[in-house]
PDB file of C-alpha atoms and ligand atoms in Angstrom:
ATOM      1  CA  MET A   1      -0.320  -0.068   0.176  1.00  0.00           C
ATOM      2  CA  ASP A   2       1.010   3.466  -0.800  1.00  0.00           C
ATOM      3  CA  ILE A   3       0.575   5.238   2.332  1.00  0.00           C
ATOM      4  CA  VAL A   4       1.027   9.115   1.856  1.00  0.00           C
ATOM      5  CA  ILE A   5       0.537  11.149   5.175  1.00  0.00           C
ATOM      6  CA  LEU A   6      -0.167  14.961   4.442  1.00  0.00           C
ATOM      7  CA  LYS A   7      -0.287  18.093   6.622  1.00  0.00           C
ATOM      8  CA  ASP A   8      -4.395  18.288   6.808  1.00  0.00           C
ATOM      9  CA  SER A   9      -6.939  17.844   5.146  1.00  0.00           C
ATOM     10  CA  GLU A  10      -7.138  19.916   2.447  1.00  0.00           C
ATOM     11  CA  GLN A  11      -3.501  18.505   1.483  1.00  0.00           C
ATOM     12  CA  VAL A  12      -5.178  15.244   0.723  1.00  0.00           C
ATOM     13  CA  ALA A  13      -7.896  17.210  -1.782  1.00  0.00           C
ATOM     14  CA  VAL A  14      -5.973  18.826  -3.508  1.00  0.00           C
ATOM     15  CA  ALA A  15      -3.553  15.696  -3.633  1.00  0.00           C
ATOM     16  CA  GLY A  16      -7.034  12.926  -4.478  1.00  0.00           C
ATOM     17  CA  ALA A  17      -7.898  16.387  -7.348  1.00  0.00           C
ATOM     18  CA  ARG A  18      -4.863  15.092  -8.723  1.00  0.00           C
ATOM     19  CA  ALA A  19      -5.329  11.209  -9.304  1.00  0.00           C
ATOM     20  CA  LEU A  20      -8.716  12.320 -10.943  1.00  0.00           C
ATOM     21  CA  GLN A  21      -7.000  14.619 -13.434  1.00  0.00           C
ATOM     22  CA  ASP A  22      -3.783  12.838 -14.188  1.00  0.00           C
ATOM     23  CA  LEU A  23      -6.037   9.718 -14.828  1.00  0.00           C
ATOM     24  CA  LEU A  24      -8.456  11.440 -17.270  1.00  0.00           C
ATOM     25  CA  THR A  25      -5.015  13.171 -18.947  1.00  0.00           C
ATOM     26  CA  LYS A  26      -4.140   9.811 -20.027  1.00  0.00           C
ATOM     27  CA  LYS A  27      -7.231   8.367 -20.495  1.00  0.00           C
ATOM     28  CA  PRO A  28      -9.936  10.765 -21.150  1.00  0.00           C
ATOM     29  CA  ASP A  29     -13.149   7.946 -22.053  1.00  0.00           C
ATOM     30  CA  ALA A  30     -12.035   6.951 -17.957  1.00  0.00           C
ATOM     31  CA  VAL A  31     -14.836   4.468 -15.711  1.00  0.00           C
ATOM     32  CA  LEU A  32     -14.311   6.502 -12.144  1.00  0.00           C
ATOM     33  CA  GLY A  33     -15.711   4.807  -9.076  1.00  0.00           C
ATOM     34  CA  LEU A  34     -17.083   7.917  -6.217  1.00  0.00           C
ATOM     35  CA  ALA A  35     -18.053   8.337  -3.233  1.00  0.00           C
ATOM     36  CA  THR A  36     -20.024  10.352  -0.561  1.00  0.00           C
ATOM     37  CA  GLY A  37     -19.531  11.390   2.763  1.00  0.00           C
ATOM     38  CA  ARG A  38     -17.972  14.542   4.320  1.00  0.00           C
ATOM     39  CA  THR A  39     -14.403  13.585   3.774  1.00  0.00           C
ATOM     40  CA  PRO A  40     -14.213  13.886  -0.753  1.00  0.00           C
ATOM     41  CA  LEU A  41     -16.275  17.220  -0.638  1.00  0.00           C
ATOM     42  CA  ALA A  42     -12.991  19.425  -0.179  1.00  0.00           C
ATOM     43  CA  MET A  43     -11.553  16.763  -3.063  1.00  0.00           C
ATOM     44  CA  TYR A  44     -14.575  17.308  -5.329  1.00  0.00           C
ATOM     45  CA  ARG A  45     -14.626  21.177  -4.791  1.00  0.00           C
ATOM     46  CA  GLN A  46     -10.513  21.409  -5.478  1.00  0.00           C
ATOM     47  CA  LEU A  47     -11.660  19.257  -8.728  1.00  0.00           C
ATOM     48  CA  VAL A  48     -14.247  21.388  -9.938  1.00  0.00           C
ATOM     49  CA  ALA A  49     -11.639  24.368  -9.782  1.00  0.00           C
ATOM     50  CA  ALA A  50      -8.989  23.421 -11.428  1.00  0.00           C
ATOM     51  CA  TYR A  51     -12.305  22.151 -14.080  1.00  0.00           C
ATOM     52  CA  GLU A  52     -12.957  25.452 -14.396  1.00  0.00           C
ATOM     53  CA  LYS A  53      -9.504  26.921 -14.871  1.00  0.00           C
ATOM     54  CA  SER A  54      -8.444  24.369 -17.444  1.00  0.00           C
ATOM     55  CA  SER A  55      -9.016  22.469 -20.053  1.00  0.00           C
ATOM     56  CA  MET A  56      -9.544  19.188 -18.209  1.00  0.00           C
ATOM     57  CA  SER A  57     -13.003  17.573 -19.474  1.00  0.00           C
ATOM     58  CA  PHE A  58     -15.245  14.955 -18.263  1.00  0.00           C
ATOM     59  CA  ARG A  59     -17.790  14.477 -21.494  1.00  0.00           C
ATOM     60  CA  ASP A  60     -16.015  11.118 -22.305  1.00  0.00           C
ATOM     61  CA  ALA A  61     -16.069   9.946 -18.492  1.00  0.00           C
ATOM     62  CA  THR A  62     -18.393   7.722 -16.724  1.00  0.00           C
ATOM     63  CA  THR A  63     -18.988   7.320 -13.043  1.00  0.00           C
ATOM     64  CA  PHE A  64     -20.275   4.378 -10.931  1.00  0.00           C
ATOM     65  CA  ASN A  65     -21.027   5.988  -6.996  1.00  0.00           C
ATOM     66  CA  LEU A  66     -19.972   3.099  -4.381  1.00  0.00           C
ATOM     67  CA  ASP A  67     -23.730   3.618  -2.816  1.00  0.00           C
ATOM     68  CA  GLU A  68     -26.772   4.899  -2.223  1.00  0.00           C
ATOM     69  CA  TYR A  69     -29.909   4.783   0.069  1.00  0.00           C
ATOM     70  CA  LEU A  70     -32.543   2.566  -0.969  1.00  0.00           C
ATOM     71  CA  GLY A  71     -36.490   4.145   0.320  1.00  0.00           C
ATOM     72  CA  ILE A  72     -35.190   7.712  -0.924  1.00  0.00           C
ATOM     73  CA  LYS A  73     -36.518   8.904  -3.762  1.00  0.00           C
ATOM     74  CA  PRO A  74     -32.793  10.308  -6.595  1.00  0.00           C
ATOM     75  CA  ALA A  75     -34.917  13.684  -5.898  1.00  0.00           C
ATOM     76  CA  ASP A  76     -34.816  14.060  -1.934  1.00  0.00           C
ATOM     77  CA  PRO A  77     -31.868  16.085  -1.156  1.00  0.00           C
ATOM     78  CA  GLN A  78     -30.128  13.524   1.124  1.00  0.00           C
ATOM     79  CA  SER A  79     -30.253  10.925  -1.899  1.00  0.00           C
ATOM     80  CA  TYR A  80     -26.423  10.482  -2.889  1.00  0.00           C
ATOM     81  CA  ARG A  81     -27.756  11.334  -6.158  1.00  0.00           C
ATOM     82  CA  SER A  82     -28.290  14.750  -5.300  1.00  0.00           C
ATOM     83  CA  TYR A  83     -25.117  15.219  -2.923  1.00  0.00           C
ATOM     84  CA  MET A  84     -23.567  14.243  -6.397  1.00  0.00           C
ATOM     85  CA  GLN A  85     -25.453  16.656  -8.606  1.00  0.00           C
ATOM     86  CA  ARG A  86     -24.538  19.436  -6.427  1.00  0.00           C
ATOM     87  CA  GLU A  87     -20.862  18.776  -5.071  1.00  0.00           C
ATOM     88  CA  LEU A  88     -19.234  17.547  -8.625  1.00  0.00           C
ATOM     89  CA  PHE A  89     -22.125  16.698 -11.696  1.00  0.00           C
ATOM     90  CA  ASP A  90     -23.539  20.311 -11.687  1.00  0.00           C
ATOM     91  CA  ASP A  91     -20.515  21.957 -12.203  1.00  0.00           C
ATOM     92  CA  ILE A  92     -18.990  19.853 -14.624  1.00  0.00           C
ATOM     93  CA  ASP A  93     -19.343  18.607 -18.197  1.00  0.00           C
ATOM     94  CA  ILE A  94     -20.334  15.246 -17.625  1.00  0.00           C
ATOM     95  CA  GLU A  95     -22.813  13.535 -19.738  1.00  0.00           C
ATOM     96  CA  MET A  96     -25.360  12.631 -16.697  1.00  0.00           C
ATOM     97  CA  SER A  97     -26.568   9.102 -18.982  1.00  0.00           C
ATOM     98  CA  ASN A  98     -22.680   8.442 -18.070  1.00  0.00           C
ATOM     99  CA  THR A  99     -23.580   8.785 -14.320  1.00  0.00           C
ATOM    100  CA  HIS A 100     -24.423   6.111 -12.406  1.00  0.00           C
ATOM    101  CA  LEU A 101     -25.146   5.180  -8.722  1.00  0.00           C
ATOM    102  CA  PRO A 102     -27.189   2.047  -7.323  1.00  0.00           C
ATOM    103  CA  GLU A 103     -30.681   3.087  -7.477  1.00  0.00           C
ATOM    104  CA  CYS A 104     -34.004   1.304  -7.172  1.00  0.00           C
ATOM    105  CA  VAL A 105     -35.518   2.806  -9.679  1.00  0.00           C
ATOM    106  CA  ALA A 106     -39.612   3.423  -9.647  1.00  0.00           C
ATOM    107  CA  GLY A 107     -41.423  -0.407  -9.750  1.00  0.00           C
ATOM    108  CA  GLU A 108     -37.887  -2.193  -9.141  1.00  0.00           C
ATOM    109  CA  ASN A 109     -37.495  -5.103  -7.198  1.00  0.00           C
ATOM    110  CA  PRO A 110     -34.370  -3.974  -5.066  1.00  0.00           C
ATOM    111  CA  LEU A 111     -32.762  -7.362  -4.964  1.00  0.00           C
ATOM    112  CA  ASP A 112     -32.289  -7.372  -8.657  1.00  0.00           C
ATOM    113  CA  VAL A 113     -30.644  -3.535  -8.615  1.00  0.00           C
ATOM    114  CA  GLY A 114     -27.054  -4.891  -7.127  1.00  0.00           C
ATOM    115  CA  PRO A 115     -27.054  -7.275 -10.057  1.00  0.00           C
ATOM    116  CA  ARG A 116     -28.149  -5.054 -12.598  1.00  0.00           C
ATOM    117  CA  TYR A 117     -25.534  -2.649 -11.534  1.00  0.00           C
ATOM    118  CA  GLU A 118     -22.432  -5.101 -11.999  1.00  0.00           C
ATOM    119  CA  GLU A 119     -23.576  -5.861 -15.139  1.00  0.00           C
ATOM    120  CA  GLU A 120     -23.429  -2.001 -16.070  1.00  0.00           C
ATOM    121  CA  ILE A 121     -19.901  -1.566 -14.214  1.00  0.00           C
ATOM    122  CA  ARG A 122     -18.918  -4.797 -16.548  1.00  0.00           C
ATOM    123  CA  ALA A 123     -20.603  -2.940 -19.542  1.00  0.00           C
ATOM    124  CA  ARG A 124     -18.069  -0.077 -19.393  1.00  0.00           C
ATOM    125  CA  GLY A 125     -14.903  -2.061 -18.947  1.00  0.00           C
ATOM    126  CA  GLY A 126     -14.926  -1.839 -14.951  1.00  0.00           C
ATOM    127  CA  ILE A 127     -13.753   0.956 -12.857  1.00  0.00           C
ATOM    128  CA  ASP A 128     -10.070   1.920 -13.597  1.00  0.00           C
ATOM    129  CA  LEU A 129      -9.966   4.243  -9.800  1.00  0.00           C
ATOM    130  CA  GLN A 130     -12.372   3.793  -7.414  1.00  0.00           C
ATOM    131  CA  VAL A 131     -11.765   6.994  -4.614  1.00  0.00           C
ATOM    132  CA  LEU A 132     -12.497   5.070  -1.057  1.00  0.00           C
ATOM    133  CA  GLY A 133     -13.908   7.234   1.880  1.00  0.00           C
ATOM    134  CA  ILE A 134     -13.713   5.057   5.847  1.00  0.00           C
ATOM    135  CA  GLY A 135     -16.208   4.392   8.005  1.00  0.00           C
ATOM    136  CA  GLN A 136     -14.746   4.748  11.449  1.00  0.00           C
ATOM    137  CA  ASN A 137     -16.134   1.038  12.156  1.00  0.00           C
ATOM    138  CA  GLY A 138     -13.515   0.605   9.028  1.00  0.00           C
ATOM    139  CA  HIS A 139     -16.815   0.095   6.128  1.00  0.00           C
ATOM    140  CA  ILE A 140     -15.486   1.274   2.532  1.00  0.00           C
ATOM    141  CA  GLY A 141     -18.787   1.968   0.463  1.00  0.00           C
ATOM    142  CA  PHE A 142     -21.564   0.499   3.107  1.00  0.00           C
ATOM    143  CA  ASN A 143     -20.230  -2.731   3.924  1.00  0.00           C
ATOM    144  CA  GLU A 144     -20.438  -2.840   7.566  1.00  0.00           C
ATOM    145  CA  PRO A 145     -17.735  -5.325   9.435  1.00  0.00           C
ATOM    146  CA  SER A 146     -19.131  -8.880   9.185  1.00  0.00           C
ATOM    147  CA  SER A 147     -20.199  -8.362   5.268  1.00  0.00           C
ATOM    148  CA  SER A 148     -18.569 -10.630   3.267  1.00  0.00           C
ATOM    149  CA  LEU A 149     -15.497  -9.701   1.875  1.00  0.00           C
ATOM    150  CA  SER A 150     -16.542 -11.176  -1.326  1.00  0.00           C
ATOM    151  CA  SER A 151     -19.174  -9.493  -1.420  1.00  0.00           C
ATOM    152  CA  ARG A 152     -21.125  -8.222  -4.594  1.00  0.00           C
ATOM    153  CA  THR A 153     -23.275  -5.296  -5.074  1.00  0.00           C
ATOM    154  CA  ARG A 154     -26.339  -5.646  -3.065  1.00  0.00           C
ATOM    155  CA  VAL A 155     -28.269  -4.260   0.127  1.00  0.00           C
ATOM    156  CA  LYS A 156     -27.235  -3.654   3.109  1.00  0.00           C
ATOM    157  CA  THR A 157     -28.519  -2.929   6.018  1.00  0.00           C
ATOM    158  CA  LEU A 158     -26.443   0.070   7.745  1.00  0.00           C
ATOM    159  CA  THR A 159     -25.477  -0.820  11.452  1.00  0.00           C
ATOM    160  CA  ARG A 160     -26.604   1.198  14.318  1.00  0.00           C
ATOM    161  CA  GLU A 161     -23.258   3.700  14.719  1.00  0.00           C
ATOM    162  CA  THR A 162     -23.455   4.657  10.850  1.00  0.00           C
ATOM    163  CA  ILE A 163     -27.162   5.641  11.421  1.00  0.00           C
ATOM    164  CA  ALA A 164     -26.513   7.855  14.020  1.00  0.00           C
ATOM    165  CA  ASN A 165     -22.827   9.371  12.269  1.00  0.00           C
ATOM    166  CA  ASN A 166     -25.362  10.205   9.355  1.00  0.00           C
ATOM    167  CA  ARG A 167     -28.145  11.596  11.875  1.00  0.00           C
ATOM    168  CA  GLU A 168     -27.100  14.704  11.143  1.00  0.00           C
ATOM    169  CA  TYR A 169     -28.260  15.079   7.821  1.00  0.00           C
ATOM    170  CA  PHE A 170     -31.872  14.012   7.662  1.00  0.00           C
ATOM    171  CA  ASP A 171     -34.500  16.421  10.167  1.00  0.00           C
ATOM    172  CA  ASP A 172     -36.010  13.141  11.436  1.00  0.00           C
ATOM    173  CA  ALA A 173     -34.692  10.122  12.500  1.00  0.00           C
ATOM    174  CA  ALA A 174     -38.346   8.623  11.099  1.00  0.00           C
ATOM    175  CA  SER A 175     -36.754   9.874   7.731  1.00  0.00           C
ATOM    176  CA  GLN A 176     -33.183   8.293   7.831  1.00  0.00           C
ATOM    177  CA  PRO A 177     -32.880   5.298   5.750  1.00  0.00           C
ATOM    178  CA  GLN A 178     -31.519   1.963   7.462  1.00  0.00           C
ATOM    179  CA  LEU A 179     -31.313   0.320   3.965  1.00  0.00           C
ATOM    180  CA  ALA A 180     -29.055   0.938   1.730  1.00  0.00           C
ATOM    181  CA  ILE A 181     -27.631  -0.719  -2.070  1.00  0.00           C
ATOM    182  CA  THR A 182     -23.781  -0.618  -1.878  1.00  0.00           C
ATOM    183  CA  MET A 183     -20.972  -2.229  -4.408  1.00  0.00           C
ATOM    184  CA  GLY A 184     -19.712  -4.846  -2.196  1.00  0.00           C
ATOM    185  CA  ILE A 185     -16.410  -5.263  -1.010  1.00  0.00           C
ATOM    186  CA  ALA A 186     -15.315  -7.684  -4.540  1.00  0.00           C
ATOM    187  CA  THR A 187     -16.759  -5.193  -6.206  1.00  0.00           C
ATOM    188  CA  ILE A 188     -14.403  -2.064  -5.196  1.00  0.00           C
ATOM    189  CA  MET A 189     -11.484  -4.804  -5.141  1.00  0.00           C
ATOM    190  CA  ASP A 190     -11.896  -5.388  -8.945  1.00  0.00           C
ATOM    191  CA  ALA A 191     -11.060  -2.128  -9.676  1.00  0.00           C
ATOM    192  CA  ASN A 192      -7.928  -1.394 -11.232  1.00  0.00           C
ATOM    193  CA  GLU A 193      -6.621   0.779  -8.920  1.00  0.00           C
ATOM    194  CA  ILE A 194      -8.121   2.895  -5.066  1.00  0.00           C
ATOM    195  CA  LEU A 195      -7.599   5.745  -3.565  1.00  0.00           C
ATOM    196  CA  LEU A 196      -8.350   5.725  -0.148  1.00  0.00           C
ATOM    197  CA  LEU A 197      -9.131   9.209   1.304  1.00  0.00           C
ATOM    198  CA  ALA A 198      -8.828   9.768   5.650  1.00  0.00           C
ATOM    199  CA  THR A 199      -8.997  12.999   7.665  1.00  0.00           C
ATOM    200  CA  GLY A 200     -10.017  14.086  11.350  1.00  0.00           C
ATOM    201  CA  ALA A 201      -8.827  12.183  14.933  1.00  0.00           C
ATOM    202  CA  GLU A 202     -11.934   9.934  14.301  1.00  0.00           C
ATOM    203  CA  LYS A 203     -10.572   8.029  11.462  1.00  0.00           C
ATOM    204  CA  ALA A 204      -7.544   7.128  13.335  1.00  0.00           C
ATOM    205  CA  GLU A 205      -8.722   3.939  14.378  1.00  0.00           C
ATOM    206  CA  ALA A 206     -10.089   2.497  11.593  1.00  0.00           C
ATOM    207  CA  VAL A 207      -7.336   4.269   9.522  1.00  0.00           C
ATOM    208  CA  ARG A 208      -5.046   1.909  12.525  1.00  0.00           C
ATOM    209  CA  GLN A 209      -6.866  -1.377  12.136  1.00  0.00           C
ATOM    210  CA  SER A 210      -7.257  -2.276   8.849  1.00  0.00           C
ATOM    211  CA  ILE A 211      -3.304  -0.576   7.306  1.00  0.00           C
ATOM    212  CA  GLU A 212      -1.916  -3.064  10.457  1.00  0.00           C
ATOM    213  CA  GLY A 213      -4.583  -4.967  11.317  1.00  0.00           C
ATOM    214  CA  PRO A 214      -5.086  -8.605  10.591  1.00  0.00           C
ATOM    215  CA  VAL A 215      -7.767  -8.450   7.033  1.00  0.00           C
ATOM    216  CA  SER A 216     -11.055  -9.223   8.358  1.00  0.00           C
ATOM    217  CA  SER A 217     -14.731  -8.707   8.015  1.00  0.00           C
ATOM    218  CA  MET A 218     -14.911  -6.592  11.405  1.00  0.00           C
ATOM    219  CA  TRP A 219     -12.712  -4.109   9.605  1.00  0.00           C
ATOM    220  CA  PRO A 220     -13.979  -4.388   6.403  1.00  0.00           C
ATOM    221  CA  ALA A 221     -10.862  -2.251   4.841  1.00  0.00           C
ATOM    222  CA  SER A 222      -8.489  -4.061   5.657  1.00  0.00           C
ATOM    223  CA  ILE A 223      -9.154  -6.105   2.709  1.00  0.00           C
ATOM    224  CA  LEU A 224      -7.288  -3.141   0.638  1.00  0.00           C
ATOM    225  CA  GLN A 225      -3.991  -4.908   1.903  1.00  0.00           C
ATOM    226  CA  MET A 226      -5.010  -7.477  -0.724  1.00  0.00           C
ATOM    227  CA  HIS A 227      -5.155  -5.252  -3.649  1.00  0.00           C
ATOM    228  CA  GLU A 228      -2.009  -4.125  -5.842  1.00  0.00           C
ATOM    229  CA  ARG A 229      -2.656  -0.969  -6.472  1.00  0.00           C
ATOM    230  CA  VAL A 230      -4.037   0.980  -3.276  1.00  0.00           C
ATOM    231  CA  THR A 231      -2.913   5.111  -2.346  1.00  0.00           C
ATOM    232  CA  VAL A 232      -4.148   5.492   1.002  1.00  0.00           C
ATOM    233  CA  LEU A 233      -4.170   9.791   1.294  1.00  0.00           C
ATOM    234  CA  LEU A 234      -4.028  10.237   4.833  1.00  0.00           C
ATOM    235  CA  ASP A 235      -4.456  13.824   7.091  1.00  0.00           C
ATOM    236  CA  GLU A 236      -1.714  13.930  10.619  1.00  0.00           C
ATOM    237  CA  SER A 237      -4.967  13.171  12.398  1.00  0.00           C
ATOM    238  CA  ALA A 238      -6.106  10.453  10.772  1.00  0.00           C
ATOM    239  CA  ALA A 239      -2.463   8.862  10.438  1.00  0.00           C
ATOM    240  CA  SER A 240      -2.034   9.990  14.592  1.00  0.00           C
ATOM    241  CA  ALA A 241      -2.073   5.714  15.420  1.00  0.00           C
ATOM    242  CA  LEU A 242      -0.119   3.830  12.967  1.00  0.00           C
ATOM    243  CA  GLU A 243       2.650   2.689  14.733  1.00  0.00           C
ATOM    244  CA  LYS A 244       5.234   2.686  11.611  1.00  0.00           C
ATOM    245  CA  ARG A 245       4.474   6.136  10.591  1.00  0.00           C
ATOM    246  CA  ASP A 246       7.997   7.182  10.971  1.00  0.00           C
ATOM    247  CA  TYR A 247       8.586   4.364   7.879  1.00  0.00           C
ATOM    248  CA  TYR A 248       5.839   5.361   5.617  1.00  0.00           C
ATOM    249  CA  ASN A 249       7.770   8.728   5.318  1.00  0.00           C
ATOM    250  CA  TRP A 250      10.843   7.504   4.744  1.00  0.00           C
ATOM    251  CA  VAL A 251       9.362   5.507   1.780  1.00  0.00           C
ATOM    252  CA  GLN A 252       7.618   8.501   0.349  1.00  0.00           C
ATOM    253  CA  ASP A 253      11.071  10.388   0.644  1.00  0.00           C
ATOM    254  CA  GLN A 254      13.098   7.674  -0.928  1.00  0.00           C
ATOM    255  CA  LYS A 255       9.879   7.033  -3.711  1.00  0.00           C
ATOM    256  CA  ARG A 256      10.532  11.125  -4.438  1.00  0.00           C
ATOM    257  CA  LEU A 257      14.358  10.285  -4.441  1.00  0.00           C
ATOM    258  CA  LEU A 258      13.987   7.383  -6.904  1.00  0.00           C
ATOM    259  CA  LEU A 259      11.731   9.137  -9.066  1.00  0.00           C
ATOM    260  CA  ALA A 260      14.385  12.674  -9.342  1.00  0.00           C
ATOM    261  CA  GLN A 261      17.186  10.503  -9.999  1.00  0.00           C
ATOM    262  CA  ILE A 262      15.252   8.140 -12.789  1.00  0.00           C
ATOM    263  CA  GLU A 263      14.105  11.929 -13.978  1.00  0.00           C
ATOM    264  CA  ASN A 264      17.387  12.950 -13.920  1.00  0.00           C
ATOM    265  CA  SER A 265      19.252   9.734 -15.507  1.00  0.00           C
TER     266      SER A 265
HETATM  267  P1  PGA B   1     -17.661  10.414   6.609  1.00  0.00           P
HETATM  268  O1  PGA B   1     -17.982   8.780   5.833  1.00  0.00           O
HETATM  269  O2  PGA B   1     -16.587  10.525   4.638  1.00  0.00           O
HETATM  270  O3  PGA B   1     -18.888  11.254   6.264  1.00  0.00           O
HETATM  271  O4  PGA B   1     -16.630  10.339   7.152  1.00  0.00           O
HETATM  272  C1  PGA B   1     -17.231   8.013   5.292  1.00  0.00           C
HETATM  273  C2  PGA B   1     -17.597   6.806   4.808  1.00  0.00           C
HETATM  274  O5  PGA B   1     -18.861   6.193   5.860  1.00  0.00           O
HETATM  275  O6  PGA B   1     -17.082   5.771   4.250  1.00  0.00           O
END
């Protein structure tokens, strides 16, 4: 795992946006896996700013989001569809027909959404780069602890902890969904490359367990240890519980030196 410890959440946002920009420069028709929540907000702002002042384009790009609540309409301001429109899609030149969330459309059986979504991802050639946040309990997408490490897109019941963490977004507890449809852990692991962002001290334990603990469905993000191409962007607070942080910083120094040598040779 490429573990990059940055000074603050703004630097994490800048580095995350740069990774997406670099990919789109190399591959304008890239398939991006996107995340919602508090963590990627600043990265989307960076990306919109970069879009506005450069020639970058999302016209040929495709996106697949990790998850969507079940039981609220796409137009509901609290849906992840609305979040994506508001925070990114409305401000860039992406084709709406190229944006995907695991939404249960009117009349659709919720149990059919997962297999349909998997097929849509396959039909677009798979995900080039998947962006992830991490829950305080180590979830990725809404794959809560005890999720099968081989799971595919499906309906999941949220933990009480996750519901409490997202309670502030809903007017009243009764309107807050307890179910979601999420990409599975195996779906996420199929992405060619993964970018995990974590900021804030409340993520420190999940980050430590996922990077330095054993691979276990109790900390779903720990499966990323098995992926060949993962970059973890952390601010100082999220990295604060890592035992080997000095080593990770040293690895980054060595990497910079090696790249400079290669460039100068
Ligand atoms: P957050 O959520 O970015 O709002 O902390 C992350 C997650 O639950 O995956």
